[in-house]
Short mmCIF file of C-alpha atoms in Angstrom, two decimals:
data_model
loop_
_atom_site.label_atom_id
_atom_site.label_comp_id
_atom_site.label_asym_id
_atom_site.label_seq_id
_atom_site.Cartn_x
_atom_site.Cartn_y
_atom_site.Cartn_z
CA MET A 1 -9.37 -21.17 -19.76
CA ASN A 2 -10.74 -17.74 -18.61
CA MET A 3 -7.78 -15.03 -19.41
CA PHE A 4 -7.11 -11.39 -19.33
CA MET A 5 -7.54 -11.27 -23.00
CA CYS A 6 -5.02 -9.36 -25.13
CA THR A 7 -4.68 -8.42 -29.24
CA CYS A 8 -1.92 -5.64 -28.16
CA ALA A 9 0.76 -5.96 -30.86
CA CYS A 10 3.81 -4.24 -29.35
CA VAL A 11 4.66 -7.30 -27.37
CA ALA A 12 8.12 -6.97 -25.25
CA HIS A 13 8.95 -10.67 -24.22
CA ARG A 14 11.22 -10.69 -21.40
CA ALA A 15 13.57 -13.30 -23.23
CA GLN A 16 13.72 -11.24 -26.28
CA VAL A 17 13.53 -7.76 -25.08
CA LYS A 18 15.91 -6.02 -22.90
CA TYR A 19 15.93 -2.23 -21.42
CA GLY A 20 18.28 -0.68 -23.68
CA ALA A 21 17.67 -2.67 -27.08
CA LYS A 22 15.66 -1.52 -29.81
CA PHE A 23 11.81 -1.77 -29.68
CA THR A 24 10.82 -2.33 -33.41
CA SER A 25 7.27 -2.87 -33.24
CA PRO A 26 5.06 -0.24 -35.05
CA ALA A 27 2.06 -0.98 -33.09
CA ARG A 28 2.01 0.92 -29.80
CA LYS A 29 -1.63 1.00 -29.17
CA HIS A 30 -2.62 -1.19 -26.47
CA THR A 31 -6.07 -2.95 -27.56
CA ALA A 32 -5.91 -5.81 -24.99
CA VAL A 33 -9.83 -6.99 -24.22
CA ILE A 34 -9.33 -7.78 -20.42
CA THR A 35 -11.66 -10.47 -19.77
CA SER A 36 -10.81 -11.46 -16.38
CA PRO A 37 -7.37 -13.16 -14.50
CA ARG A 38 -7.02 -16.48 -15.88
CA GLY A 39 -8.93 -19.10 -13.55
CA LEU A 40 -11.84 -16.57 -12.31
CA CYS A 41 -15.21 -16.27 -13.45
CA LYS A 42 -15.61 -14.84 -17.16
CA HIS A 43 -19.06 -13.87 -16.39
CA ARG A 44 -19.07 -10.09 -15.03
CA ASN A 45 -22.09 -11.09 -12.22
CA SER A 46 -20.74 -14.81 -11.68
CA SER A 47 -19.83 -15.89 -8.74
CA CYS A 48 -18.24 -19.39 -9.72
CA PRO A 49 -15.47 -20.79 -7.58
CA MET A 50 -11.69 -20.55 -8.48
CA SER A 51 -10.47 -23.55 -10.25
CA SER A 52 -7.43 -25.65 -8.48
CA THR A 53 -4.89 -24.06 -11.11
CA ASN A 54 -6.15 -20.94 -11.12
CA PRO A 55 -3.13 -18.51 -10.97
CA VAL A 56 -4.55 -15.88 -8.52
CA ARG A 57 -3.01 -17.83 -5.86
CA ASP A 58 -2.32 -17.94 -2.02
CA VAL A 59 1.48 -18.43 -1.78
CA ARG A 60 2.91 -18.88 1.60
CA PHE A 61 6.78 -19.47 2.78
CA PRO A 62 7.14 -20.81 6.01
CA THR A 63 10.01 -18.05 7.36
CA SER A 64 8.69 -18.28 10.69
CA LEU A 65 10.44 -21.78 11.54
CA GLU A 66 14.04 -19.73 11.30
CA GLN A 67 12.55 -16.46 12.92
CA HIS A 68 13.20 -14.79 9.45
CA GLY A 69 11.25 -11.56 9.76
CA SER A 70 10.08 -11.84 13.53
CA ASP A 71 9.65 -8.34 15.37
CA ALA A 72 7.67 -6.98 18.10
CA MET A 73 4.31 -7.49 17.09
CA HIS A 74 4.57 -9.95 14.39
CA THR A 75 6.49 -12.70 16.09
CA ASP A 76 6.18 -15.75 14.10
CA PRO A 77 5.53 -14.58 10.05
CA ASP A 78 5.25 -16.73 7.12
CA TYR A 79 5.89 -14.61 4.16
CA SER A 80 3.28 -14.71 1.87
CA VAL A 81 1.13 -13.20 -1.36
CA ALA A 82 -1.79 -13.29 -3.26
CA TYR A 83 -0.16 -13.94 -6.87
CA VAL A 84 -1.99 -12.24 -9.35
CA VAL A 85 -1.57 -13.26 -13.59
CA ILE A 86 -3.20 -11.48 -16.16
CA GLU A 87 -3.15 -13.16 -19.28
CA THR A 88 -3.72 -12.10 -22.92
CA THR A 89 -4.53 -13.98 -26.28
CA ASN A 90 -0.92 -13.49 -26.94
CA ALA A 91 0.99 -16.44 -25.28
CA GLU A 92 4.31 -14.27 -24.76
CA LEU A 93 2.54 -11.39 -22.88
CA LYS A 94 1.36 -11.83 -19.26
CA GLY A 95 1.27 -9.13 -16.24
CA TYR A 96 2.38 -10.50 -13.14
CA GLY A 97 1.15 -8.76 -9.71
CA LEU A 98 0.89 -9.44 -6.00
CA THR A 99 0.59 -8.39 -2.29
CA PHE A 100 2.18 -8.82 0.64
CA THR A 101 0.63 -10.63 3.61
CA VAL A 102 2.54 -12.95 6.79
CA GLY A 103 0.34 -16.07 6.46
CA LYS A 104 -2.83 -16.26 7.70
CA GLY A 105 -5.47 -14.08 5.51
CA THR A 106 -3.90 -14.44 2.46
CA GLU A 107 -6.88 -16.54 1.34
CA ILE A 108 -9.07 -13.21 2.43
CA VAL A 109 -6.89 -11.10 0.03
CA VAL A 110 -7.33 -13.63 -2.99
CA CYS A 111 -11.36 -13.56 -2.47
CA ALA A 112 -11.00 -9.73 -2.43
CA VAL A 113 -8.80 -10.06 -5.63
CA LYS A 114 -11.52 -11.95 -7.06
CA ALA A 115 -14.31 -10.03 -6.21
CA LEU A 116 -12.86 -6.72 -7.77
CA SER A 117 -12.19 -9.22 -11.09
CA SER A 118 -15.29 -8.00 -12.41
CA LEU A 119 -14.73 -4.41 -12.33
CA VAL A 120 -11.89 -5.20 -14.71
CA VAL A 121 -13.88 -7.66 -17.34
CA GLY A 122 -14.06 -6.52 -20.78
CA ARG A 123 -11.66 -3.67 -20.87
CA THR A 124 -8.70 -2.58 -22.84
CA LEU A 125 -5.24 -2.08 -21.72
CA GLU A 126 -5.40 0.61 -24.43
CA GLU A 127 -8.64 1.91 -22.02
CA ILE A 128 -7.26 1.63 -18.95
CA VAL A 129 -3.76 3.42 -19.81
CA SER A 130 -5.35 6.06 -21.65
CA ASN A 131 -7.66 7.11 -18.45
CA PHE A 132 -5.60 5.33 -15.56
CA ARG A 133 -6.99 7.85 -13.07
CA GLY A 134 -10.77 6.48 -13.62
CA PHE A 135 -9.49 3.23 -13.50
CA TYR A 136 -7.85 3.37 -10.23
CA ARG A 137 -11.38 5.09 -9.01
CA LEU A 138 -13.50 2.67 -10.22
CA LEU A 139 -11.35 -0.59 -8.52
CA SER A 140 -11.25 1.74 -5.18
CA SER A 141 -14.65 3.64 -5.45
CA ASP A 142 -16.75 0.36 -6.34
CA GLY A 143 -20.28 1.69 -4.67
CA GLN A 144 -21.01 -1.47 -2.81
CA MET A 145 -17.35 -2.67 -2.38
CA ARG A 146 -15.94 0.58 -1.08
CA TRP A 147 -18.15 -0.04 1.85
CA ILE A 148 -15.33 -2.66 2.85
CA GLY A 149 -12.78 0.10 2.67
CA PRO A 150 -12.98 2.51 1.54
CA GLU A 151 -9.33 2.18 0.14
CA LYS A 152 -7.69 0.55 2.97
CA GLY A 153 -7.72 -3.00 4.52
CA VAL A 154 -7.93 -5.72 2.73
CA ILE A 155 -9.73 -4.59 -0.44
CA GLN A 156 -6.80 -2.09 -0.93
CA LEU A 157 -4.80 -4.88 -0.78
CA ALA A 158 -6.30 -6.74 -3.64
CA THR A 159 -6.55 -3.40 -5.58
CA ALA A 160 -2.94 -3.08 -5.51
CA ALA A 161 -2.39 -6.97 -6.56
CA ILE A 162 -4.67 -6.22 -9.61
CA LEU A 163 -2.89 -2.54 -10.23
CA ASN A 164 0.95 -3.96 -9.71
CA ALA A 165 0.04 -6.44 -12.67
CA VAL A 166 -1.40 -3.81 -14.94
CA TRP A 167 1.73 -1.86 -14.53
CA ASP A 168 3.77 -4.77 -15.09
CA LEU A 169 1.55 -5.87 -18.34
CA TRP A 170 2.20 -2.23 -19.25
CA ALA A 171 5.59 -1.90 -18.96
CA ARG A 172 6.25 -4.96 -20.53
CA ALA A 173 4.25 -3.74 -23.42
CA GLU A 174 6.60 -0.85 -24.13
CA GLY A 175 9.68 -2.95 -23.71
CA LYS A 176 10.62 -1.04 -20.28
CA PRO A 177 11.34 -1.62 -16.51
CA LEU A 178 8.86 0.23 -15.11
CA TRP A 179 10.98 2.47 -13.50
CA LYS A 180 11.99 3.58 -17.22
CA LEU A 181 8.22 3.73 -18.27
CA LEU A 182 7.88 5.94 -15.60
CA VAL A 183 11.06 8.16 -15.98
CA ASP A 184 10.30 8.78 -19.61
CA MET A 185 6.32 9.00 -19.68
CA ASP A 186 5.39 13.00 -20.16
CA PRO A 187 4.91 14.60 -17.15
CA ALA A 188 1.16 15.49 -17.95
CA GLN A 189 -0.02 11.89 -18.79
CA LEU A 190 1.94 10.59 -15.41
CA ILE A 191 -0.26 12.96 -13.71
CA ARG A 192 -3.05 11.78 -15.48
CA CYS A 193 -2.66 8.22 -13.59
CA ILE A 194 -3.28 9.60 -10.38
CA ASP A 195 -6.27 10.16 -8.36
CA PHE A 196 -6.14 13.84 -6.46
CA ARG A 197 -9.24 13.51 -4.58
CA TYR A 198 -8.87 14.24 -1.22
CA ILE A 199 -4.94 15.62 -1.39
CA THR A 200 -5.63 18.79 -3.34
CA ASP A 201 -5.29 20.72 -0.32
CA ALA A 202 -2.00 19.59 0.09
CA LEU A 203 -1.25 18.96 -3.34
CA THR A 204 -2.88 20.28 -6.52
CA GLU A 205 -2.24 18.75 -9.80
CA GLN A 206 -0.56 21.85 -10.77
CA GLU A 207 1.86 21.97 -8.34
CA ALA A 208 2.52 18.17 -8.79
CA LEU A 209 2.94 19.20 -12.81
CA ASP A 210 5.74 21.76 -11.57
CA ILE A 211 7.73 19.35 -9.43
CA LEU A 212 8.14 17.21 -12.16
CA ILE A 213 8.87 19.82 -14.75
CA LYS A 214 11.72 21.66 -12.39
CA ALA A 215 12.68 17.59 -12.03
CA ARG A 216 13.55 17.74 -15.59
CA GLU A 217 17.08 19.48 -15.30
CA GLY A 218 19.73 17.18 -15.10
CA LYS A 219 17.27 13.95 -15.19
CA GLN A 220 19.61 12.24 -17.50
CA THR A 221 22.52 12.96 -15.87
CA ARG A 222 20.72 11.25 -12.34
CA GLU A 223 19.47 7.95 -14.74
CA LYS A 224 23.10 7.48 -15.95
CA GLN A 225 24.28 7.75 -12.10
CA MET A 226 21.91 4.98 -11.17
CA LEU A 227 22.93 2.95 -14.30
CA ARG A 228 26.32 3.03 -12.96
CA GLU A 229 26.23 3.10 -9.27
CA GLY A 230 22.72 2.08 -7.99
CA TYR A 231 20.53 3.51 -5.39
CA PRO A 232 21.89 3.43 -1.84
CA ALA A 233 20.69 0.91 0.41
CA TYR A 234 20.26 -0.39 4.41
CA THR A 235 19.72 -3.92 5.84
CA THR A 236 17.10 -5.45 8.37
CA SER A 237 18.75 -9.02 7.38
CA CYS A 238 21.35 -8.51 10.51
CA ALA A 239 18.89 -8.19 13.19
CA TRP A 240 15.16 -9.71 13.60
CA LEU A 241 13.88 -9.43 16.86
CA GLY A 242 14.19 -13.69 17.00
CA TYR A 243 17.80 -14.11 16.36
CA THR A 244 20.22 -15.03 18.95
CA ASP A 245 22.97 -12.42 19.70
CA GLN A 246 25.32 -15.47 18.16
CA GLN A 247 23.31 -15.31 14.65
CA LEU A 248 23.52 -11.51 15.01
CA THR A 249 26.79 -10.76 15.76
CA LYS A 250 27.43 -13.14 12.82
CA LEU A 251 25.09 -11.55 10.40
CA CYS A 252 26.08 -8.62 10.98
CA SER A 253 30.02 -9.19 10.46
CA ASP A 254 29.09 -10.45 7.38
CA ALA A 255 27.26 -7.70 6.57
CA LEU A 256 30.09 -5.04 6.75
CA ALA A 257 32.39 -7.29 5.14
CA GLN A 258 29.99 -7.37 1.91
CA GLY A 259 30.20 -3.49 2.30
CA TRP A 260 26.93 -2.29 4.00
CA THR A 261 26.78 0.64 5.84
CA LYS A 262 23.54 1.02 7.25
CA PHE A 263 21.21 -1.33 9.63
CA LYS A 264 17.99 -1.77 11.34
CA VAL A 265 17.36 -2.97 14.47
CA LYS A 266 13.95 -4.50 15.51
CA VAL A 267 13.21 -3.16 19.08
CA GLY A 268 10.19 -3.08 21.42
CA ALA A 269 9.84 -6.31 23.04
CA ASP A 270 12.19 -5.56 26.36
CA ILE A 271 14.08 -2.41 27.08
CA GLU A 272 17.01 -4.05 28.41
CA ASP A 273 17.27 -6.34 25.85
CA ASP A 274 17.05 -3.82 23.17
CA ILE A 275 19.92 -2.21 25.41
CA ARG A 276 21.93 -4.93 24.85
CA ARG A 277 21.37 -5.79 21.09
CA CYS A 278 21.74 -2.10 20.17
CA GLY A 279 24.62 -1.72 22.13
CA LEU A 280 25.86 -4.54 20.23
CA ILE A 281 25.14 -3.49 16.74
CA ARG A 282 26.87 0.12 17.62
CA LYS A 283 30.17 -1.31 18.56
CA MET A 284 30.05 -3.86 15.71
CA ILE A 285 29.61 -0.92 13.12
CA GLY A 286 31.22 1.88 14.60
CA PRO A 287 30.21 5.09 15.24
CA ASN A 288 30.41 6.42 11.47
CA ASN A 289 28.09 4.03 9.78
CA ILE A 290 24.08 4.45 10.47
CA LEU A 291 21.72 2.75 12.69
CA MET A 292 17.87 2.60 12.78
CA VAL A 293 15.66 1.16 15.19
CA ASP A 294 12.22 -0.10 14.27
CA ALA A 295 9.30 -1.11 16.73
CA ASN A 296 6.41 -2.38 14.81
CA GLN A 297 3.34 -0.36 16.46
CA ARG A 298 4.46 -1.75 19.75
CA TRP A 299 4.22 1.04 22.01
CA ASP A 300 1.90 4.07 23.34
CA VAL A 301 2.82 7.37 22.75
CA ALA A 302 4.54 8.51 26.18
CA GLU A 303 6.32 4.99 26.29
CA ALA A 304 7.59 5.50 22.65
CA VAL A 305 9.15 8.47 23.70
CA SER A 306 10.57 7.19 27.24
CA TRP A 307 11.73 3.91 25.30
CA VAL A 308 13.40 5.88 22.47
CA THR A 309 15.03 8.16 24.49
CA ARG A 310 16.34 5.14 26.59
CA LEU A 311 18.18 4.44 23.24
CA ALA A 312 19.32 7.79 22.40
CA GLU A 313 23.23 6.83 23.22
CA PHE A 314 23.31 4.20 20.47
CA ARG A 315 22.64 7.38 18.09
CA PRO A 316 19.37 5.98 15.85
CA LEU A 317 19.02 8.26 12.63
CA TRP A 318 14.97 7.18 12.91
CA ILE A 319 12.51 5.39 15.25
CA GLU A 320 10.22 3.60 13.17
CA GLU A 321 6.71 3.12 13.88
CA PRO A 322 6.76 4.15 17.38
CA THR A 323 2.92 3.43 17.90
CA CYS A 324 -0.37 2.75 16.02
CA PRO A 325 0.15 3.85 12.50
CA ASP A 326 -3.35 5.13 12.29
CA ASP A 327 -2.34 7.59 14.82
CA ILE A 328 -1.13 10.77 13.11
CA LEU A 329 -1.30 13.41 16.18
CA GLY A 330 0.71 10.17 18.04
CA HIS A 331 3.45 10.16 16.16
CA ALA A 332 3.60 14.08 15.83
CA PHE A 333 3.79 14.37 19.33
CA ILE A 334 6.72 11.60 19.00
CA SER A 335 8.48 13.65 16.51
CA LYS A 336 8.15 17.01 18.43
CA ALA A 337 9.38 14.91 21.37
CA LEU A 338 12.55 13.44 20.00
CA ALA A 339 13.55 16.21 17.85
CA PRO A 340 16.05 17.89 20.71
CA ILE A 341 17.91 14.52 20.40
CA GLY A 342 17.92 14.29 17.09
CA ILE A 343 15.49 11.07 16.46
CA GLY A 344 13.31 11.08 13.41
CA VAL A 345 10.51 9.36 13.14
CA ALA A 346 9.29 7.11 10.23
CA THR A 347 6.46 5.27 8.91
CA GLY A 348 4.25 4.32 6.24
CA GLU A 349 4.34 0.72 5.88
CA GLN A 350 0.85 0.34 7.01
CA CYS A 351 -0.69 3.81 6.13
CA HIS A 352 -3.48 2.62 4.34
CA ASN A 353 -3.60 4.93 1.36
CA ARG A 354 -2.59 8.96 0.23
CA VAL A 355 -4.77 10.58 2.61
CA MET A 356 -3.15 9.34 5.73
CA PHE A 357 0.12 10.31 3.98
CA LYS A 358 -1.31 13.95 3.49
CA GLN A 359 -2.23 14.41 7.03
CA PHE A 360 1.20 12.83 8.60
CA LEU A 361 3.17 15.11 6.02
CA GLN A 362 0.71 18.22 7.20
CA ALA A 363 1.43 17.30 10.71
CA SER A 364 4.48 17.15 10.75
CA ALA A 365 4.28 13.74 12.12
CA LEU A 366 7.14 11.95 10.21
CA GLN A 367 10.61 12.67 8.81
CA PHE A 368 10.84 9.92 6.79
CA VAL A 369 8.11 8.58 4.48
CA GLN A 370 7.82 4.92 4.13
CA ILE A 371 5.95 3.86 1.06
CA ASP A 372 5.49 0.26 0.33
CA SER A 373 4.65 -0.83 -2.86
CA CYS A 374 1.97 -3.09 -2.17
CA ARG A 375 -0.09 -1.58 0.79
CA VAL A 376 -1.71 1.24 -0.88
CA GLY A 377 -3.21 1.24 -4.58
CA SER A 378 -0.09 0.37 -6.19
CA VAL A 379 2.04 2.92 -8.28
CA ASN A 380 -0.79 5.12 -8.73
CA GLU A 381 -1.29 5.80 -5.15
CA ASN A 382 2.32 6.14 -4.36
CA LEU A 383 3.28 8.28 -7.07
CA ALA A 384 0.80 10.75 -5.16
CA ILE A 385 2.68 9.96 -2.10
CA ILE A 386 6.12 10.69 -3.79
CA LEU A 387 5.09 14.01 -5.19
CA MET A 388 3.61 15.20 -1.75
CA ALA A 389 6.72 14.08 0.21
CA ALA A 390 8.57 16.33 -2.70
CA LYS A 391 6.42 19.11 -1.81
CA PHE A 392 7.06 18.75 2.00
CA ASN A 393 10.33 18.44 1.28
CA VAL A 394 10.57 14.78 3.61
CA PRO A 395 12.47 12.02 2.26
CA VAL A 396 11.16 9.02 0.75
CA CYS A 397 13.18 5.83 2.38
CA PRO A 398 10.48 3.23 1.18
CA HIS A 399 9.72 -0.13 3.47
CA ALA A 400 10.87 -3.32 1.36
CA GLY A 401 11.82 -6.99 2.33
CA GLY A 402 8.76 -9.63 2.17
CA VAL A 403 8.01 -11.72 -0.81
CA GLY A 404 8.91 -9.52 -3.79
CA LEU A 405 8.59 -6.13 -2.06
CA CYS A 406 12.18 -5.57 -2.84
CA GLU A 407 11.86 -6.32 -6.34
CA LEU A 408 8.73 -4.06 -6.67
CA VAL A 409 9.95 -0.99 -4.92
CA GLN A 410 13.03 -0.20 -6.28
CA HIS A 411 11.39 0.72 -9.53
CA LEU A 412 9.71 3.61 -7.19
CA ILE A 413 12.70 4.64 -5.52
CA LEU A 414 14.71 4.81 -8.50
CA PHE A 415 11.86 7.10 -10.29
CA ASP A 416 11.47 9.57 -7.12
CA TYR A 417 15.21 10.14 -7.46
CA ILE A 418 15.61 10.50 -11.37
CA ALA A 419 12.77 12.65 -11.84
CA VAL A 420 11.00 13.60 -8.83
CA SER A 421 13.19 14.44 -5.55
CA ALA A 422 16.83 14.66 -7.47
CA SER A 423 18.09 14.39 -3.70
CA LEU A 424 19.91 11.14 -1.91
CA HIS A 425 20.31 13.33 0.94
CA ASN A 426 19.38 11.28 4.18
CA ARG A 427 17.67 8.95 1.65
CA MET A 428 18.09 5.05 1.39
CA CYS A 429 15.88 1.87 0.69
CA GLU A 430 15.48 -1.39 2.53
CA TYR A 431 16.68 -4.27 1.61
CA VAL A 432 16.21 -7.69 3.52
CA ASP A 433 18.10 -10.90 1.91
CA HIS A 434 15.37 -13.51 1.92
CA LEU A 435 13.31 -15.21 -0.88
CA HIS A 436 15.03 -13.53 -4.45
CA GLU A 437 15.61 -17.02 -5.53
CA HIS A 438 11.85 -17.28 -6.52
CA PHE A 439 11.55 -14.08 -8.83
CA ARG A 440 12.37 -14.64 -12.49
CA SER A 441 14.03 -11.07 -12.26
CA PRO A 442 15.33 -10.79 -8.76
CA THR A 443 17.40 -7.73 -7.19
CA ASN A 444 20.65 -7.37 -7.95
CA ILE A 445 22.78 -5.86 -4.94
CA ARG A 446 26.22 -4.32 -5.64
CA ASN A 447 28.19 -2.29 -3.39
CA ALA A 448 25.12 -2.05 -0.94
CA CYS A 449 23.18 -0.45 -3.59
CA TYR A 450 20.22 -1.59 -5.59
CA MET A 451 21.17 -1.78 -9.34
CA PRO A 452 18.45 -0.91 -12.10
CA PRO A 453 16.36 -3.66 -13.34
CA THR A 454 16.69 -3.98 -17.14
CA ASP A 455 13.68 -6.92 -17.78
CA PRO A 456 10.63 -5.32 -19.04
CA GLY A 457 8.06 -5.31 -16.20
CA PHE A 458 7.41 -4.12 -12.69
CA SER A 459 9.84 -7.39 -11.39
CA CYS A 460 6.53 -9.61 -10.15
CA GLU A 461 6.91 -12.70 -12.17
CA MET A 462 7.56 -15.33 -9.70
CA LEU A 463 9.10 -18.76 -10.82
CA GLU A 464 6.14 -20.89 -11.37
CA GLU A 465 7.84 -23.70 -9.69
CA SER A 466 8.25 -21.96 -6.37
CA VAL A 467 4.91 -20.64 -6.53
CA GLN A 468 3.49 -24.56 -7.14
CA LYS A 469 6.10 -25.92 -4.41
CA HIS A 470 4.50 -23.04 -1.73
CA GLN A 471 1.12 -22.45 -2.73
CA PHE A 472 -1.20 -23.16 0.34
CA PRO A 473 -2.07 -25.52 1.50
CA ASP A 474 -1.95 -27.97 -1.41
CA GLY A 475 1.82 -27.13 -2.36
CA GLU A 476 4.81 -29.86 -1.59
CA VAL A 477 6.14 -27.49 0.65
CA TRP A 478 2.93 -26.77 3.13
CA THR A 479 2.01 -30.62 2.40
CA ASN A 480 5.03 -31.55 4.15
CA ILE A 481 4.61 -29.30 6.99
CA LEU A 482 0.90 -29.59 7.80
CA LYS A 483 1.68 -33.59 7.60
CA HIS A 484 4.16 -33.72 10.17
CA ASP A 485 1.87 -31.15 12.26
CA LYS A 486 -0.75 -33.63 12.64
#
């Protein structure tokens, strides 16, 4: 069996060690020798195929059957992941990672993970974390594979999946949830995890270090606050574009009863339909609760301004992804045009990398930064984005939902509040109530807030039974669906 091999002595098994428990292992060094993700080829230059039991797997959930996740651009998504497992010579220590997709194409991301695995073979966990910046650059800047990026698209999604698994492994080895690993990390060490190439005109290493050092004041108080109260969330579950008015009304009523005060509505397909649905939601939630709208890249620039102006009567806090996610100047135009009517622009879930976020911030093209745990280069790149947002004083309001995105991004936003921004003003994290039951450590929402995870790791581990049932195309769920389609 091919595997990431590890002789790391500081094992924090999930079932044995919880956050807050005393970590007694004297061996802190990570001497993990990485050969490959289990199921991939053990030879550096081999191109042998994956086996049928390969846990770098294509896992899909048929959410399109009930229109969950539907929006103006993605009308029939099947929420999916490319799921990576890093194994070690200690059977109790593994790392789990994923990147999110919406169905078709997941198999391409799996192939990209396989291609990148040759860059990981033979390295130790200690080697990686002691020079995490170098390891990030190794994955993102291979002299040949970067041509199909660089640092964007499928190859960046694959990079995120691998790095998410490495961060999960590191946090498990330290016996901490990832957010706590980051919060406790020495600022200088954390800075060494970030690749500052291409962004020093917006944020230097010294500026980033100064932000972290300044945020030390009150950090323990903020951590206790989060453990007690949790991080504020908003819900998107009520108003997918494919839902009927009856579904929308029921889900919104249920959410209000559960204490939700912040709601997002999908818009962009038909203006009269949007006016009706936004009016329905605003009437239900009342004048004091918060409403956001999301067009998922549907409009041209001028069309976006015109369309959102007609929705202004419902007082949305922001319009999310109003146009092409690559159009930085277009977003800047929309931001300037909507500022007089008090509507901000939010985007980021499909920003390729830290360079795009740099330019969005420099151009004042967004008022809300929406980081994503799987679109850019994992924690490493999100740290850079969070610190740039802090310098530009723009709130971070992460994108979540999908499969596992809520589980992962909660760690990043907890870190942002506790160790970087120290602010909750106009800040919230997206929550979608789908598919959490498939995770070993699912999100815990209380009073419409994310309660900090306590299990060691990055909350990436899925239940093996769920993975097997939903593996595409041979899992039980898909075998039945494809048989019926025939």
